[in-house]
Short mmCIF file of C-alpha atoms in Angstrom, two decimals:
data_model
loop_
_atom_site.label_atom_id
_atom_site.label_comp_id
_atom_site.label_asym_id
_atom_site.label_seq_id
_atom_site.Cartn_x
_atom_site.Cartn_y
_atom_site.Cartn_z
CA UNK A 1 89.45 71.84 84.27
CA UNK A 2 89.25 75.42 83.19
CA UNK A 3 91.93 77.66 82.05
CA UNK A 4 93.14 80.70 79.69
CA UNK A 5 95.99 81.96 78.19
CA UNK A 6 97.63 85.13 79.38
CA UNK A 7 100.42 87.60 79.60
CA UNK A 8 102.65 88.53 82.88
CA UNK A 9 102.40 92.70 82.86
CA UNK A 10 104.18 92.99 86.14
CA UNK A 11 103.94 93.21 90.14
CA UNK A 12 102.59 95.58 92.56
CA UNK A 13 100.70 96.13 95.56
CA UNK A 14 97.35 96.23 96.77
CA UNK A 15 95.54 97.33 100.10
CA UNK A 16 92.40 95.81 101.33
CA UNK A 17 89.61 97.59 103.50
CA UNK A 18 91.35 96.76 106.30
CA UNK A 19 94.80 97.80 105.28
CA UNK A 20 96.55 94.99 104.78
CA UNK A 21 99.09 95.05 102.42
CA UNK A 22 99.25 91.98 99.55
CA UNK A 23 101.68 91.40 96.76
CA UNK A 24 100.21 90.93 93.61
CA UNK A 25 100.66 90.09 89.77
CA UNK A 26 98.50 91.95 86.92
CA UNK A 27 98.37 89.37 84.00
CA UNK A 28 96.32 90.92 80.87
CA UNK A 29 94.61 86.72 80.34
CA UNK A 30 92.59 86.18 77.53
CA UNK A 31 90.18 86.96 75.12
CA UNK A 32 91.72 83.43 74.01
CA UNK A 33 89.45 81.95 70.43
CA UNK A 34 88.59 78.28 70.74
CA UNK A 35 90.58 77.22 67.60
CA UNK A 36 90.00 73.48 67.93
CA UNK A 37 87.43 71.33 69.82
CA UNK A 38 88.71 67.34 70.26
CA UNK A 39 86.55 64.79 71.58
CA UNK A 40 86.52 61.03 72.42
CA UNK A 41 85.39 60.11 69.27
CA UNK A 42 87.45 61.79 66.47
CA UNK A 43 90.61 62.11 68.54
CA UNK A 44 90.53 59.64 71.42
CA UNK A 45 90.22 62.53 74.52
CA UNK A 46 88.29 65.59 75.28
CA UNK A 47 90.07 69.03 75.03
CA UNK A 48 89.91 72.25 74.15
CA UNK A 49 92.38 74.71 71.99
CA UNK A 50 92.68 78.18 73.11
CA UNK A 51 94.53 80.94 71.43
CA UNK A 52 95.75 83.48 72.44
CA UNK A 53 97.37 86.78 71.04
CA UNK A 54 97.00 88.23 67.74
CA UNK A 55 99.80 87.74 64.81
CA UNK A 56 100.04 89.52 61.13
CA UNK A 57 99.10 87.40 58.56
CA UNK A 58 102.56 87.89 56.57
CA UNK A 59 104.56 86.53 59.46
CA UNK A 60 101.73 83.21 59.96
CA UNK A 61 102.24 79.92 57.15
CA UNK A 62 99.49 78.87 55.21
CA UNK A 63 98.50 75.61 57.64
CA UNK A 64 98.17 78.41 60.90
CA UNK A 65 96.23 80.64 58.79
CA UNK A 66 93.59 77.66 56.89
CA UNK A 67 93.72 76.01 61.00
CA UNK A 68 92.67 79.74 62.43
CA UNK A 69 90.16 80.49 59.61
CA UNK A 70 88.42 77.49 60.44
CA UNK A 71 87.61 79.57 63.70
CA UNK A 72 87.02 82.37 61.79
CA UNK A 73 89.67 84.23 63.38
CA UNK A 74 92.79 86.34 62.53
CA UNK A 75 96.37 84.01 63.01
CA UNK A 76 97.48 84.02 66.83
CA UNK A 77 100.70 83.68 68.31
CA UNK A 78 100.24 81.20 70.82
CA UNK A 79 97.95 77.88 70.90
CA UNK A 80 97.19 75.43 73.94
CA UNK A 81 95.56 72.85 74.72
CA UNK A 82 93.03 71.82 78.03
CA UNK A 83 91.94 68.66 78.73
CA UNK A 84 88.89 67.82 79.77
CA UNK A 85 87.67 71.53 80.14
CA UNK A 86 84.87 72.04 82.08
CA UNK A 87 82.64 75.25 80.19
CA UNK A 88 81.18 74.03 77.07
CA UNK A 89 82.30 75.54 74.34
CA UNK A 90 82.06 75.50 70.34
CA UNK A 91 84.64 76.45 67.71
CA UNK A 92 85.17 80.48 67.05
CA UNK A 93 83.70 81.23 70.59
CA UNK A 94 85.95 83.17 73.06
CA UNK A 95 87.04 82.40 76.58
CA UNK A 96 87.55 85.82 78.94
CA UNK A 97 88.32 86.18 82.15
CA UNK A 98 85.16 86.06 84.21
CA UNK A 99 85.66 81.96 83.75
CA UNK A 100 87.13 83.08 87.24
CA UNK A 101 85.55 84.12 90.19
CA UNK A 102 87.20 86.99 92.94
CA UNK A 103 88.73 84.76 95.77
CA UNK A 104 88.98 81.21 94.11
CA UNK A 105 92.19 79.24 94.56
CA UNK A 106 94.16 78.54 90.55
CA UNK A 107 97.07 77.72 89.36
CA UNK A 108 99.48 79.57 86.92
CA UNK A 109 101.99 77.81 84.61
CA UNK A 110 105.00 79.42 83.43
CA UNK A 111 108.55 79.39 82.42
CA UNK A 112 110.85 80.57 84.92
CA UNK A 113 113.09 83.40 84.64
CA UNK A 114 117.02 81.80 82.74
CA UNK A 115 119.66 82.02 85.13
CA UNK A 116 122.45 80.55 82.86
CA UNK A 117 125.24 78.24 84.20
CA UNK A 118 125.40 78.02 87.61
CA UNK A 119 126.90 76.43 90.84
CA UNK A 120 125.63 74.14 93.08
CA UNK A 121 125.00 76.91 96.13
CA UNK A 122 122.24 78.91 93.67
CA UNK A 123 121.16 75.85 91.96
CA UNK A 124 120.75 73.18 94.37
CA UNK A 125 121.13 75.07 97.46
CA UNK A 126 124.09 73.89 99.02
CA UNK A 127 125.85 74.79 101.74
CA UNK A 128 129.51 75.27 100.10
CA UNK A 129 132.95 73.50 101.56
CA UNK A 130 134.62 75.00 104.58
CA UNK A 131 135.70 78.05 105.74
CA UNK A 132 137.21 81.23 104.54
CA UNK A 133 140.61 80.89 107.07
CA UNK A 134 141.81 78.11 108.62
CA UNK A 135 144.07 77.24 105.51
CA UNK A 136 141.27 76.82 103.06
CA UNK A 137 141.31 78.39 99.47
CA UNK A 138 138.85 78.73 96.66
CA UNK A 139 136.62 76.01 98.27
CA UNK A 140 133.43 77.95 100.00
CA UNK A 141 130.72 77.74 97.06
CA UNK A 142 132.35 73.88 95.95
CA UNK A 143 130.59 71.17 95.40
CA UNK A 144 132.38 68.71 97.66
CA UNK A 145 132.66 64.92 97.57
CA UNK A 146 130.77 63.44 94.33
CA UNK A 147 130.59 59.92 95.78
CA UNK A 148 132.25 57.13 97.65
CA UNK A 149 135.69 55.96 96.08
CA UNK A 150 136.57 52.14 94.75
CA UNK A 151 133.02 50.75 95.89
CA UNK A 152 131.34 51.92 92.97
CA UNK A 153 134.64 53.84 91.13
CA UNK A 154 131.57 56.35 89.25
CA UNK A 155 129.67 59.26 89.75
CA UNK A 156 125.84 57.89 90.88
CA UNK A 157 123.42 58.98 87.95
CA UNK A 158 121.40 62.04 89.17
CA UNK A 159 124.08 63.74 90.62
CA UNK A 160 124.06 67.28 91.79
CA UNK A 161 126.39 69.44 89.74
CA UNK A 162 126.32 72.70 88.72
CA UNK A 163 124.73 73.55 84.78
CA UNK A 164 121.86 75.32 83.55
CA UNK A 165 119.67 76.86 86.03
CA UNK A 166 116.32 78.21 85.01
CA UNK A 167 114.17 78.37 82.07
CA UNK A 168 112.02 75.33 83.15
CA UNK A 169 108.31 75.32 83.04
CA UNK A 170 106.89 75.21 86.67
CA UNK A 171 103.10 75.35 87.77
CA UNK A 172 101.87 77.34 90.97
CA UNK A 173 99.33 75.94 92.63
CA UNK A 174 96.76 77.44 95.23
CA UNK A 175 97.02 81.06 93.98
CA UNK A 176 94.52 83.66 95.22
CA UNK A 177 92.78 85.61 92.44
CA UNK A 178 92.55 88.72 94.07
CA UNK A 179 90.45 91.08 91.76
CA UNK A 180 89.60 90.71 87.95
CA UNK A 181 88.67 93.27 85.53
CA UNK A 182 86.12 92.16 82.67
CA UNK A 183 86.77 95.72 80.67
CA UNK A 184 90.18 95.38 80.43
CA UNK A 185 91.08 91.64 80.86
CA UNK A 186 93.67 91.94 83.67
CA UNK A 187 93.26 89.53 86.80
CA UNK A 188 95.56 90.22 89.67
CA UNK A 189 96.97 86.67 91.18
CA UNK A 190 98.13 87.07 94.81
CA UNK A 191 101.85 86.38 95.03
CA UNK A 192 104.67 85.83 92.24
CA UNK A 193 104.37 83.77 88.93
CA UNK A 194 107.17 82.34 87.30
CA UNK A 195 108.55 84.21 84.32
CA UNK A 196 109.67 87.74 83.35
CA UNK A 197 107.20 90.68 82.54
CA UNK A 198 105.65 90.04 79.17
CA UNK A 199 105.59 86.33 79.37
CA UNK A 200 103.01 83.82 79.09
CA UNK A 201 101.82 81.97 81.43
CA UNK A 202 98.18 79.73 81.59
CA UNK A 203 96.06 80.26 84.30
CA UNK A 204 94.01 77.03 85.39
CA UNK A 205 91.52 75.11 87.95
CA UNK B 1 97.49 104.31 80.30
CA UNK B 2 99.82 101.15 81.83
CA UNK B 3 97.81 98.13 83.50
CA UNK B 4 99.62 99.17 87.21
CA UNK B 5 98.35 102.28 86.83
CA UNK B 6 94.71 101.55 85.57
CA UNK B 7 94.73 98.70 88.64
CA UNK B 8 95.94 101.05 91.62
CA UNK B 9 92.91 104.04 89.84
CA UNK B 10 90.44 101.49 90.76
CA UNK B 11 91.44 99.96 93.92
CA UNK B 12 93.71 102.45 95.48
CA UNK B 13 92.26 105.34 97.60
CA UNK B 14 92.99 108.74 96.40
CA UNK B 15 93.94 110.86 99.19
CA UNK B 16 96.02 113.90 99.03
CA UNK B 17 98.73 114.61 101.72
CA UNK B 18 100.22 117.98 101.60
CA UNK B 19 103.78 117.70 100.15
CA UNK B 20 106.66 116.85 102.95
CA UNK B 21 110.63 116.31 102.35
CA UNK B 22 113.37 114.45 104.36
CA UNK B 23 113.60 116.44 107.15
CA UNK B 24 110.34 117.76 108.13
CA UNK B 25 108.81 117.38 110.94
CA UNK B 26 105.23 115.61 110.57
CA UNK B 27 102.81 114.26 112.61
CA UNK B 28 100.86 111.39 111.15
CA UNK B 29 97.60 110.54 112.24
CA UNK B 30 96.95 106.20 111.58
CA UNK B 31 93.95 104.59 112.41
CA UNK B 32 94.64 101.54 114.46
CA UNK B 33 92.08 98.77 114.94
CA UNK B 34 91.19 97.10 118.56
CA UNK B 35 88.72 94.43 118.37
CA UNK B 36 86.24 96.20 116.59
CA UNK B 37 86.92 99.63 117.75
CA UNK B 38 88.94 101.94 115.68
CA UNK B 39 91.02 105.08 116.88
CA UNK B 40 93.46 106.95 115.58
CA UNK B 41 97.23 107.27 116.75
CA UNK B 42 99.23 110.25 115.96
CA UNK B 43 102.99 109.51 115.47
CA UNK B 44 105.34 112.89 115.14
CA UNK B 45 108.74 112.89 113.93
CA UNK B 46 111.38 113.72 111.23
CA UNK B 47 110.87 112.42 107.89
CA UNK B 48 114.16 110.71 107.21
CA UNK B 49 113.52 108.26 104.28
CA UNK B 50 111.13 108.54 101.32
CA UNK B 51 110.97 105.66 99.08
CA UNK B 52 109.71 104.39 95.90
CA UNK B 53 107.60 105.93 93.29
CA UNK B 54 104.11 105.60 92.42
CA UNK B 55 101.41 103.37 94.95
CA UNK B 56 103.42 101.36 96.42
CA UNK B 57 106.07 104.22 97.65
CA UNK B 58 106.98 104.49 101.57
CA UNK B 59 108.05 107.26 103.85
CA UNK B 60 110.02 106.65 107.54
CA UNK B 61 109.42 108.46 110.31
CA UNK B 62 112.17 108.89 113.24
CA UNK B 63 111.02 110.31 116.44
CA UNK B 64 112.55 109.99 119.86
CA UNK B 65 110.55 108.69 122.37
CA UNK B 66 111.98 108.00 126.19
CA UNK B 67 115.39 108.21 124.97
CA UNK B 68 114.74 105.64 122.37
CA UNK B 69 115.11 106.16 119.04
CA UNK B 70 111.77 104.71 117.23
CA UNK B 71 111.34 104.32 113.32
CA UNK B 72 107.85 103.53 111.38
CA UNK B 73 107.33 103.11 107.74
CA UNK B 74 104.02 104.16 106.51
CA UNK B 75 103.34 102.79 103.07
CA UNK B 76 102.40 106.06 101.03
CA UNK B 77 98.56 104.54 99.92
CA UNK B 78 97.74 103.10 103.02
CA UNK B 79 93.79 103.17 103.75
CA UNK B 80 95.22 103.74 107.39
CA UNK B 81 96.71 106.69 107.19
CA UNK B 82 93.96 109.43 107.84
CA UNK B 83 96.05 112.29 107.49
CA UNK B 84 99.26 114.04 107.57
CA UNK B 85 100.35 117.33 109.25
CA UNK B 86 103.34 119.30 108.28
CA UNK B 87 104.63 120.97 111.51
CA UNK B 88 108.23 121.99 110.32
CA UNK B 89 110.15 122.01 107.00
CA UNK B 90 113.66 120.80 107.76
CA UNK B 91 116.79 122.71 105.91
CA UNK B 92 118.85 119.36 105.22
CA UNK B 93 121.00 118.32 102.14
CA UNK B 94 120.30 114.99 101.86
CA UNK B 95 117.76 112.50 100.79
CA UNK B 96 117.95 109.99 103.32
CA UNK B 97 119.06 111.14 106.55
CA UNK B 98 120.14 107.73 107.75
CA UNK B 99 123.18 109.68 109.81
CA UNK B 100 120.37 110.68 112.15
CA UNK B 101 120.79 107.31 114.15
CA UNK B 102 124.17 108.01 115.17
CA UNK B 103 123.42 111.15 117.10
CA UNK B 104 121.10 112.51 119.74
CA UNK B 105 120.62 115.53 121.84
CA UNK B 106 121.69 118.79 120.33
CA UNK B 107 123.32 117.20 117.43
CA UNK B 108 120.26 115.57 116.14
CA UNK B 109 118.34 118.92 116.02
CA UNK B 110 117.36 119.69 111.98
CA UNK B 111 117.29 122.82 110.73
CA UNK B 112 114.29 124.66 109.72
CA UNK B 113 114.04 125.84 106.51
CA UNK B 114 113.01 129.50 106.49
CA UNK B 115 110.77 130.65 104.02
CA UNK B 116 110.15 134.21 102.88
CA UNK B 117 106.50 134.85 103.05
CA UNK B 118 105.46 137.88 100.59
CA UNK B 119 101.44 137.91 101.66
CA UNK B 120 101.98 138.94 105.42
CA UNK B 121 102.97 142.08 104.57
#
């Protein structure tokens, strides 16, 4: 596996040669600092600890800033973890972009936008109850029947209902990495990613 | 500078169009590819619809062709587009001109705007 850290800048649109027209996301990835290096022996698996983002040293505790000093690096805002990565890499060095090549297939991880509380019809896609005439009322985004009645006399466990909807980490796979710019560490990602503009969001193989 | 607009300096071509409103009449020249041959189409109507800002903004053209009326949106950056040609400068009052579906005939004639030249004196 291979992956950095980035941030989701926004959408736009691109045109190839020919003039087709694709959808893309700019996310400004990396430099990211290998803070930590595990390996079989002192920690039971193999990973690697990117970080990403710089912080002030007045906002970081003491344990972030003696853990980032060990990488001889300034505090950063956010850490991560990749198992098993695949570029060899020592403590202090940095991981850019160009990990990635123009027209290989990732995936991006991120943290979908919050929706807040709502119904079954946005959340779980139903259908809704009935009609709007035919002496119906108040019933066309409901939830319907929950269950049988005496046979059982409960609501089954994993039940559809309406609550919370959004904010959950989700991973894209099979994204096309459309262009990447080494100067200014942006790669462009065909498609959407999850999360609003200024997120983060890990891009991986 | 903001990353869309450092991304679209590098990848998007820079053409310049001469400046049209809703409701002048343009002819736009596209290149259309046939197998491997490429020609260029010329489609001439009213501007009735411009649209979003920046590289990724459109324009619709409405022309009338056999009694039928066709619309085509040309995104504004297109590589396609090989050039534009302002034949008349419409004297209309609205952005988008969206009322020109209802009519034909007489009443979907726009009026040109008339400019007051100083240099052919």
């Amino acid at each position: 596996m291979k992956g950095i850290i980035g941030k989701k800048i926004g959408m736009t649109s691109i045109f190839d040669p020919s003039g087709k027209q694709t959808a893309c996301t700019i996310i400004e990835a990396g430099p990211c600092v290998v803070t930590q290096v595990k390996t079989k022996e002192s920690d039971g698996y193999n990973a690697l600890q990117l970080s990403f983002g710089d912080k002030k040293e007045k906002h970081s505790t003491q344990s972030e800033i003696n853990h980032f000093a060990k990488a001889t690096t300034a505090p950063k805002k956010f850490s991560k973890e990749f198992r098993n990565f695949s570029i060899e890499k020592n403590i202090g060095e940095t991981i850019t972009v160009d990990i990635f090549a123009e027209g290989e297939s990732v995936e991006v991880v991120g943290t979908t936008k919050g929706k807040g509380f709502q119904g079954v019809v946005k959340r779980h896609g139903f259908s809704g109850v009935g009609e709007q005439t035919h002496g119906q009322h108040d019933r066309q985004r409901a939830p319907g029947s929950l269950g049988n009645s005496s046979d059982a006399s409960r609501v089954m466990k994993g039940m559809r209902m309406a609550g919370r909807m959004g904010n959950d980490r989700v991973k894209l796979k099979g994204l096309k990495v459309v262009k990447i710019f080494t100067d200014k560490n942006y790669i462009l990602i065909s498609g959407s990613v999850p999360g609003h503009n200024g997120s983060i969001v890990l891009i991986q193989k | 500078m903001s990353a869309i607009k450092y991304v679209h300096e590098q990848l998007s071509s820079k053409k310049e169009f001469p400046a049209f409103k809703p409701g002048d009449n343009i002819t736009v020249n596209y290149k259309i590819i046939e197998g491997n041959k490429e020609r260029i189409q010329s489609f001439k109507g009213d501007v009735i619809k411009r649209q979003g800002s920046g590289f990724t903004a459109t324009f619709t053209v409405r022309k009338i062709s056999d009694g039928v009326g066709v619309e085509r949106v040309f995104p504004y950056s297109s590589p396609n587009i090989d050039s534009i040609v302002v034949n008349k400068a419409g004297n209309v009052r609205r952005a988008k001109l969206f009322y020109q579906r209802k009519r034909s005939g007489k009443s979907a004639r726009i009026r040109e705007k008339r400019m007051i030249t100083t240099d052919s004196q």
